[in-house]
Each structure stands twice: as structure tokens, then as C-alpha cells.
Amino acid sequence: MRTSLLSDWLAQRLDKASAEPAYRQLQRLLREAILAHELPAGRKLPSSRMLSMELGIARNTVIQVYEQLAVEGYLLAGTGSGTFVADSSPDSQILGNAATDADGETGRLSQRGQRLVASAGVSRRQWGAFVPGVADVTRFPAAVWSRLQARHMRNPQPELLSYAPPGGHAPLRVALADYLRNARSVRCEPEQIIITTGIHQSVDLAVRLLCDPGDEVWTEDPCYWGVRSVMQASGLSLKPIPVDQEGICPSADDLARPPRMMLVTPSHQYPLGMVMSLARRRMLLEFARQRDCWIIEDDYDSEFRYANRPLMSLQGMDDANRVIYVGSFGKILYPGLRIGYLVVPPALAEPFAVALAELYREGQLLQQAVLADFIAEGHFGAHIRRMRNVYGARREALLHEISRRFGQDVPVYGDEAGLHLVASLPGQVNDRQLAHDALAAGIATRPLSGYYSHPDAAMRGLLLGYACVQDEDIARHFSTLARVMEDHLQLR
């Protein structure tokens, strides 16, 4: 483009009726022309006086644009010599003749990234019938929470609006330690509690500090896909260990080659629901002590047991300081709160607190302060008792509908605790296709086979979450799901 034509080119593109200011339009147009090489390096631009007259805009506007583009490196301005397009082309001597990607792809993922995305279990549907593992957020005591939060915000302390100290908000750690000692028989002091954003971050922190890439980790088979993805993304070698009615069940060959770490859900196996037996717990603890391996105890929903009192934690039985206890408030209060925690052995408390602050620069201190008050003033315990009754009634309603519709054709597992149950299906049923068809009918559920390391050889079933379905809607929504199930079970 010749300099003499630049004014005409700009005039055709400047929209004086636009809400975008003239100086921004002019900046954008000149940048685009330079980057597209329509204005090549070394080309002299019209003077600010001439260009302002030809475009009908203020000279100061043109001067402002020229100065800004000079600062950004697009233009060179010399006193008395005029304004020129700068040479901003990449240095070919630096780049050399490096080969380009043969297929021209951009944004290609690493092998680790490809594996993570390909095996991801996350769903776009996070609420409604019968999404498993989601609390009824409509029952959250928002008025109480808002009052506690307003109390802090009336005269906010600067510390609560800054980054979190290592380990998290001290009053929350004190309140949580007291709760865990009484409710879960966890043996801990406040200093052993590390506040995180949830189970995923807790596990990620633990494996970063206690494992090296390539270390072997035992996971239950089936297990929660989220923590499995966290561990795989950390470069660990995962070994799925089958579960039986007593929990994780390593063979003699497995025990002969100890892992660096194992991840278990002893109080309510996820997703099948069995409770780890006392004998199996003692065996794992002794094995970890003798073979110097770590146990992560994921205690994700043990507050909600319907047949008896919550069980003692595995950590509470640990005399050798080999158990790291993790939990969160997502299933008790609401998932969006994003507050979880680890309880680590005393010797690990300081390293974990420092690493958390170093890696993640934690915040949300205001929310942590509100949660500390919520626990200390008794609202937390009251909410758990109230929701245990609510969820218990919904569990009974869903069990009734399954029995009424299918009788013994669809056995149920894992309904004694938590926020979901498993509806078992015959081995020939494709539960992944069934879940897909159910979603098309407006019902969200998860296929049991997706939680196994080898889905094609897995048990078949559906995870049905009942916590976030209103009592009066359970029968109607299950009727919709039942029609889809009947097609796959060929019961019609």
C-alpha cells in the first residue's frame, strides 16, 4: 500500500458512528495493516497533521496513536524525520531453518495431556436427577452463612483479604481438628491439618511430596476417576487392585512388591459402597508400617450413614503415622465452596504447609473464616443431622421405586451410606450406552464400568445419585429412567 493511499484505506474503515473510540479504531487498523505487511517495514507514514485533516479527526488523536504504536514497537518516530513502520519480522538467523509441524497442527497436546483428556470422566451435567455425589444445594443454610460472612465483611481484617498462610486459616484448623476428633476418631492437632481446595488438590499435593514419577501406586478397582486422573497426570504407575466384600484385596503377588502409596476409601468404598473390614484395615496398616509405604484415606462422604453411626477412620487406628486422611466440604455443604483438607502425620505438617503455599498461593481466607464460625457455632453439625434425614428419606424413596419397577431383576449395592447407590445390571448390558440414552431422555447417571481400569471386563451398573432430587420428583424421574433401562434389559 502506497503512503498516498493510506488515508483513503483508513477512511473507508473508520466508523465515526461506532461506540469504539476513533483512536482505538485507528490503532487497530494500523496494527492489522503492519502485521499483514500491507504497510511494509521502512514505509513512511503521513504526518499527524496531514492524516488528521484527511480523516477528519483531531490531530491529538493521531499523535496519541502514533506514540502508542511506537511504544509497542510497530512504529519508529524520529524528531524531524517523520514516522516509519518498524521492522518487526522474526530474526531468520535465530530461527534458522527449523522444521515446521508436518500436518500444520497448532496447540497439540503432550502425550500426558492426550491421555488425560481421552480418559476424562468429567460430565457437563452437574445437577439434577440422578447425578451421583452432589449435595442438595437448595437446602444449604444460606441465610446463616450470609450473616456470618457479613460479620466479617463489616470490618474486614487485611489478613483475610490476602493470600492464605501456610496450612490455611488457623481458626478453621482448630475447629476442624475438634470436629474430626469427635465425629471421625481422627487423631490430630490443628497443626496437622492442611486446608486445600478439595480432594483433587489434596491428593495432588500428597503425591508431589511423597512420590516420584514412575513410582507404583495402588488404587481400588473400581475407583473414583478423578483421583485416578490426578495420579496418572503426575507420572505415577497405577496398579488397580480388585475389591471384595471386605474392601481392597491385594493378592500374595501384590504384597510381595509393595507400592509407594495406596489410595483407599475404607468407610464407604467408591463406587460400590462396601465397608473395609477390621481385619483388612489392620493388615493394610501393618503392611504399610513394615514396607514403608503411604496410605491415602479418602473419607469423602462418611457423615451420611443411614443404618448405624459413622465408622471410625482408618487414620484413627494408625500407630505408625503412615495414613494421610483427606476430606472435603463439597458433599456436606455445596461443591462450589471448594474447601477441603488433609490430615498429615506430625513430621509432614510443616513441609506440606510450605509446599501448599509455594505451589498454589492459596486464598479464600474469608470463606475459611466463615466456615470456621459455621463449625464452631454448631451450624455445621446441625446441617449434617438435618440433611442425613433428608437424604435418608430420598434413598428410601428411590429404593422403593427400583423394587416396585424391577423387583429382583436389578439388585442394589452401596445404599447404606453416602449420596448414591449402584443399580446392578446383567453383564451383557452396555451400561455406557444406557447412560448415554438416559441423558438424551433428560436423566443424568454414570455407568459403573467407567470406574474400572478395564471397562470392557467390568461389572455393569448405574450410579444413581438421590441427594439432589427433590422428594416429590424421584418417582417421576425414575419412571423416565426405568423406560430406558427396560429397553436395554429387553423387559418390554
mmCIF file of N, CA and C in Angstrom, residues 324-395:
data_model
loop_
_atom_site.group_PDB
_atom_site.id
_atom_site.type_symbol
_atom_site.label_atom_id
_atom_site.label_comp_id
_atom_site.label_asym_id
_atom_site.label_seq_id
_atom_site.Cartn_x
_atom_site.Cartn_y
_atom_site.Cartn_z
ATOM 1 N N ILE A 324 -2.504 -40.713 55.487
ATOM 2 C CA ILE A 324 -2.858 -39.318 55.208
ATOM 3 C C ILE A 324 -4.359 -39.293 54.948
ATOM 4 N N TYR A 325 -5.062 -38.565 55.789
ATOM 5 C CA TYR A 325 -6.523 -38.533 55.760
ATOM 6 C C TYR A 325 -6.969 -37.310 54.962
ATOM 7 N N VAL A 326 -7.840 -37.509 53.979
ATOM 8 C CA VAL A 326 -8.323 -36.392 53.163
ATOM 9 C C VAL A 326 -9.842 -36.353 53.183
ATOM 10 N N GLY A 327 -10.363 -35.145 53.153
ATOM 11 C CA GLY A 327 -11.812 -34.945 53.121
ATOM 12 C C GLY A 327 -12.131 -33.586 52.528
ATOM 13 N N SER A 328 -13.407 -33.304 52.354
ATOM 14 C CA SER A 328 -13.821 -32.007 51.817
ATOM 15 C C SER A 328 -15.216 -31.671 52.325
ATOM 16 N N PHE A 329 -15.631 -30.448 52.062
ATOM 17 C CA PHE A 329 -16.953 -29.982 52.472
ATOM 18 C C PHE A 329 -17.930 -29.943 51.297
ATOM 19 N N GLY A 330 -17.492 -30.403 50.125
ATOM 20 C CA GLY A 330 -18.337 -30.311 48.943
ATOM 21 C C GLY A 330 -19.612 -31.109 49.038
ATOM 22 N N LYS A 331 -19.552 -32.310 49.614
ATOM 23 C CA LYS A 331 -20.748 -33.153 49.695
ATOM 24 C C LYS A 331 -21.574 -32.852 50.940
ATOM 25 N N ILE A 332 -21.001 -32.113 51.895
ATOM 26 C CA ILE A 332 -21.752 -31.759 53.100
ATOM 27 C C ILE A 332 -22.460 -30.430 52.921
ATOM 28 N N LEU A 333 -21.761 -29.447 52.370
ATOM 29 C CA LEU A 333 -22.331 -28.105 52.217
ATOM 30 C C LEU A 333 -22.719 -27.861 50.756
ATOM 31 N N TYR A 334 -21.736 -27.499 49.924
ATOM 32 C CA TYR A 334 -22.027 -27.380 48.486
ATOM 33 C C TYR A 334 -20.710 -27.465 47.725
ATOM 34 N N PRO A 335 -20.701 -28.082 46.535
ATOM 35 C CA PRO A 335 -19.445 -28.333 45.819
ATOM 36 C C PRO A 335 -18.683 -27.065 45.469
ATOM 37 N N GLY A 336 -19.401 -25.993 45.148
ATOM 38 C CA GLY A 336 -18.747 -24.759 44.741
ATOM 39 C C GLY A 336 -17.967 -24.072 45.839
ATOM 40 N N LEU A 337 -18.097 -24.529 47.077
ATOM 41 C CA LEU A 337 -17.340 -23.928 48.171
ATOM 42 C C LEU A 337 -15.847 -24.134 47.972
ATOM 43 N N ARG A 338 -15.453 -25.287 47.416
ATOM 44 C CA ARG A 338 -14.063 -25.601 47.106
ATOM 45 C C ARG A 338 -13.153 -25.452 48.316
ATOM 46 N N ILE A 339 -13.503 -26.102 49.406
ATOM 47 C CA ILE A 339 -12.640 -26.186 50.579
ATOM 48 C C ILE A 339 -12.538 -27.650 50.981
ATOM 49 N N GLY A 340 -11.316 -28.146 51.060
ATOM 50 C CA GLY A 340 -11.043 -29.497 51.520
ATOM 51 C C GLY A 340 -9.877 -29.458 52.488
ATOM 52 N N TYR A 341 -9.367 -30.620 52.839
ATOM 53 C CA TYR A 341 -8.299 -30.645 53.829
ATOM 54 C C TYR A 341 -7.573 -31.993 53.796
ATOM 55 N N LEU A 342 -6.331 -31.969 54.297
ATOM 56 C CA LEU A 342 -5.580 -33.179 54.599
ATOM 57 C C LEU A 342 -5.254 -33.166 56.080
ATOM 58 N N VAL A 343 -5.157 -34.352 56.660
ATOM 59 C CA VAL A 343 -4.571 -34.524 57.985
ATOM 60 C C VAL A 343 -3.323 -35.359 57.782
ATOM 61 N N VAL A 344 -2.165 -34.778 58.055
ATOM 62 C CA VAL A 344 -0.898 -35.449 57.773
ATOM 63 C C VAL A 344 -0.190 -35.785 59.082
ATOM 64 N N PRO A 345 0.689 -36.773 59.082
ATOM 65 C CA PRO A 345 1.481 -37.071 60.281
ATOM 66 C C PRO A 345 2.268 -35.837 60.738
ATOM 67 N N PRO A 346 2.555 -35.724 62.029
ATOM 68 C CA PRO A 346 3.225 -34.521 62.551
ATOM 69 C C PRO A 346 4.498 -34.147 61.805
ATOM 70 N N ALA A 347 5.297 -35.122 61.430
ATOM 71 C CA ALA A 347 6.564 -34.821 60.764
ATOM 72 C C ALA A 347 6.370 -34.212 59.383
ATOM 73 N N LEU A 348 5.192 -34.400 58.785
ATOM 74 C CA LEU A 348 4.924 -33.870 57.446
ATOM 75 C C LEU A 348 4.175 -32.548 57.474
ATOM 76 N N ALA A 349 3.735 -32.107 58.627
ATOM 77 C CA ALA A 349 2.874 -30.924 58.703
ATOM 78 C C ALA A 349 3.547 -29.691 58.125
ATOM 79 N N GLU A 350 4.761 -29.402 58.540
ATOM 80 C CA GLU A 350 5.448 -28.205 58.058
ATOM 81 C C GLU A 350 5.780 -28.299 56.567
ATOM 82 N N PRO A 351 6.365 -29.411 56.075
ATOM 83 C CA PRO A 351 6.620 -29.494 54.633
ATOM 84 C C PRO A 351 5.362 -29.361 53.778
ATOM 85 N N PHE A 352 4.263 -29.970 54.208
ATOM 86 C CA PHE A 352 3.029 -29.872 53.423
ATOM 87 C C PHE A 352 2.496 -28.442 53.419
ATOM 88 N N ALA A 353 2.536 -27.773 54.560
ATOM 89 C CA ALA A 353 2.047 -26.395 54.626
ATOM 90 C C ALA A 353 2.871 -25.470 53.739
ATOM 91 N N VAL A 354 4.187 -25.637 53.781
ATOM 92 C CA VAL A 354 5.064 -24.802 52.956
ATOM 93 C C VAL A 354 4.848 -25.094 51.473
ATOM 94 N N ALA A 355 4.748 -26.370 51.110
ATOM 95 C CA ALA A 355 4.570 -26.736 49.701
ATOM 96 C C ALA A 355 3.237 -26.229 49.159
ATOM 97 N N LEU A 356 2.194 -26.288 49.970
ATOM 98 C CA LEU A 356 0.895 -25.788 49.527
ATOM 99 C C LEU A 356 0.986 -24.311 49.172
ATOM 100 N N ALA A 357 1.598 -23.517 50.061
ATOM 101 C CA ALA A 357 1.735 -22.087 49.805
ATOM 102 C C ALA A 357 2.648 -21.819 48.617
ATOM 103 N N GLU A 358 3.686 -22.638 48.472
ATOM 104 C CA GLU A 358 4.650 -22.431 47.387
ATOM 105 C C GLU A 358 4.052 -22.743 46.025
ATOM 106 N N LEU A 359 3.278 -23.821 45.943
ATOM 107 C CA LEU A 359 2.765 -24.275 44.654
ATOM 108 C C LEU A 359 1.487 -23.565 44.229
ATOM 109 N N TYR A 360 0.613 -23.279 45.176
ATOM 110 C CA TYR A 360 -0.737 -22.867 44.800
ATOM 111 C C TYR A 360 -1.123 -21.455 45.241
ATOM 112 N N ARG A 361 -0.337 -20.822 46.140
ATOM 113 C CA ARG A 361 -0.651 -19.464 46.602
ATOM 114 C C ARG A 361 -2.127 -19.365 46.999
ATOM 115 N N GLU A 362 -2.471 -20.138 48.004
ATOM 116 C CA GLU A 362 -3.868 -20.275 48.401
ATOM 117 C C GLU A 362 -4.476 -18.953 48.880
ATOM 118 N N GLY A 363 -5.796 -18.854 48.727
ATOM 119 C CA GLY A 363 -6.561 -17.702 49.188
ATOM 120 C C GLY A 363 -7.842 -18.161 49.862
ATOM 121 N N GLN A 364 -8.959 -17.520 49.531
ATOM 122 C CA GLN A 364 -10.276 -17.853 50.086
ATOM 123 C C GLN A 364 -10.282 -17.825 51.614
ATOM 124 N N LEU A 365 -9.464 -16.952 52.200
ATOM 125 C CA LEU A 365 -9.422 -16.884 53.656
ATOM 126 C C LEU A 365 -10.744 -16.413 54.243
ATOM 127 N N LEU A 366 -11.426 -15.529 53.538
ATOM 128 C CA LEU A 366 -12.716 -15.069 54.049
ATOM 129 C C LEU A 366 -13.690 -16.235 54.156
ATOM 130 N N GLN A 367 -13.733 -17.086 53.134
ATOM 131 C CA GLN A 367 -14.612 -18.250 53.178
ATOM 132 C C GLN A 367 -14.167 -19.224 54.272
ATOM 133 N N GLN A 368 -12.861 -19.361 54.447
ATOM 134 C CA GLN A 368 -12.370 -20.227 55.515
ATOM 135 C C GLN A 368 -12.767 -19.700 56.888
ATOM 136 N N ALA A 369 -12.734 -18.362 57.045
ATOM 137 C CA ALA A 369 -13.125 -17.764 58.328
ATOM 138 C C ALA A 369 -14.607 -17.975 58.597
ATOM 139 N N VAL A 370 -15.422 -17.835 57.568
ATOM 140 C CA VAL A 370 -16.860 -18.066 57.727
ATOM 141 C C VAL A 370 -17.123 -19.527 58.083
ATOM 142 N N LEU A 371 -16.431 -20.439 57.407
ATOM 143 C CA LEU A 371 -16.608 -21.861 57.691
ATOM 144 C C LEU A 371 -16.187 -22.201 59.116
ATOM 145 N N ALA A 372 -15.107 -21.564 59.589
ATOM 146 C CA ALA A 372 -14.668 -21.796 60.971
ATOM 147 C C ALA A 372 -15.770 -21.411 61.949
ATOM 148 N N ASP A 373 -16.401 -20.262 61.738
ATOM 149 C CA ASP A 373 -17.509 -19.842 62.604
ATOM 150 C C ASP A 373 -18.701 -20.787 62.461
ATOM 151 N N PHE A 374 -18.967 -21.206 61.230
ATOM 152 C CA PHE A 374 -20.095 -22.094 60.946
ATOM 153 C C PHE A 374 -19.950 -23.403 61.730
ATOM 154 N N ILE A 375 -18.715 -23.909 61.821
ATOM 155 C CA ILE A 375 -18.465 -25.142 62.575
ATOM 156 C C ILE A 375 -18.521 -24.870 64.076
ATOM 157 N N ALA A 376 -17.797 -23.842 64.513
ATOM 158 C CA ALA A 376 -17.657 -23.574 65.941
ATOM 159 C C ALA A 376 -18.989 -23.244 66.604
ATOM 160 N N GLU A 377 -19.898 -22.604 65.882
ATOM 161 C CA GLU A 377 -21.179 -22.200 66.454
ATOM 162 C C GLU A 377 -22.250 -23.278 66.340
ATOM 163 N N GLY A 378 -21.897 -24.460 65.838
ATOM 164 C CA GLY A 378 -22.833 -25.584 65.824
ATOM 165 C C GLY A 378 -23.681 -25.720 64.578
ATOM 166 N N HIS A 379 -23.573 -24.797 63.626
ATOM 167 C CA HIS A 379 -24.407 -24.871 62.423
ATOM 168 C C HIS A 379 -24.030 -26.062 61.545
ATOM 169 N N PHE A 380 -22.748 -26.401 61.539
ATOM 170 C CA PHE A 380 -22.274 -27.497 60.702
ATOM 171 C C PHE A 380 -22.876 -28.827 61.150
ATOM 172 N N GLY A 381 -22.782 -29.115 62.444
ATOM 173 C CA GLY A 381 -23.347 -30.353 62.964
ATOM 174 C C GLY A 381 -24.849 -30.433 62.763
ATOM 175 N N ALA A 382 -25.533 -29.299 62.967
ATOM 176 C CA ALA A 382 -26.985 -29.272 62.784
ATOM 177 C C ALA A 382 -27.361 -29.536 61.329
ATOM 178 N N HIS A 383 -26.576 -28.979 60.397
ATOM 179 C CA HIS A 383 -26.854 -29.180 58.975
ATOM 180 C C HIS A 383 -26.664 -30.645 58.589
ATOM 181 N N ILE A 384 -25.609 -31.275 59.115
ATOM 182 C CA ILE A 384 -25.387 -32.698 58.820
ATOM 183 C C ILE A 384 -26.554 -33.533 59.320
ATOM 184 N N ARG A 385 -26.996 -33.297 60.550
ATOM 185 C CA ARG A 385 -28.118 -34.084 61.091
ATOM 186 C C ARG A 385 -29.388 -33.866 60.267
ATOM 187 N N ARG A 386 -29.637 -32.639 59.876
ATOM 188 C CA ARG A 386 -30.836 -32.336 59.089
ATOM 189 C C ARG A 386 -30.770 -33.020 57.721
ATOM 190 N N MET A 387 -29.614 -32.927 57.044
ATOM 191 C CA MET A 387 -29.505 -33.493 55.703
ATOM 192 C C MET A 387 -29.435 -35.013 55.736
ATOM 193 N N ARG A 388 -28.950 -35.589 56.820
ATOM 194 C CA ARG A 388 -28.957 -37.045 56.927
ATOM 195 C C ARG A 388 -30.400 -37.560 56.880
ATOM 196 N N ASN A 389 -31.309 -36.868 57.524
ATOM 197 C CA ASN A 389 -32.724 -37.258 57.474
ATOM 198 C C ASN A 389 -33.312 -37.060 56.088
ATOM 199 N N VAL A 390 -32.967 -35.932 55.452
ATOM 200 C CA VAL A 390 -33.473 -35.651 54.103
ATOM 201 C C VAL A 390 -32.990 -36.705 53.118
ATOM 202 N N TYR A 391 -31.689 -36.968 53.121
ATOM 203 C CA TYR A 391 -31.136 -37.926 52.174
ATOM 204 C C TYR A 391 -31.604 -39.347 52.470
ATOM 205 N N GLY A 392 -31.777 -39.660 53.753
ATOM 206 C CA GLY A 392 -32.275 -40.980 54.104
ATOM 207 C C GLY A 392 -33.656 -41.237 53.530
ATOM 208 N N ALA A 393 -34.520 -40.221 53.579
ATOM 209 C CA ALA A 393 -35.868 -40.367 53.025
ATOM 210 C C ALA A 393 -35.820 -40.527 51.502
ATOM 211 N N ARG A 394 -34.948 -39.786 50.846
ATOM 212 C CA ARG A 394 -34.845 -39.886 49.391
ATOM 213 C C ARG A 394 -34.260 -41.236 48.976
ATOM 214 N N ARG A 395 -33.318 -41.713 49.744
ATOM 215 C CA ARG A 395 -32.762 -43.046 49.499
ATOM 216 C C ARG A 395 -33.871 -44.086 49.560
#
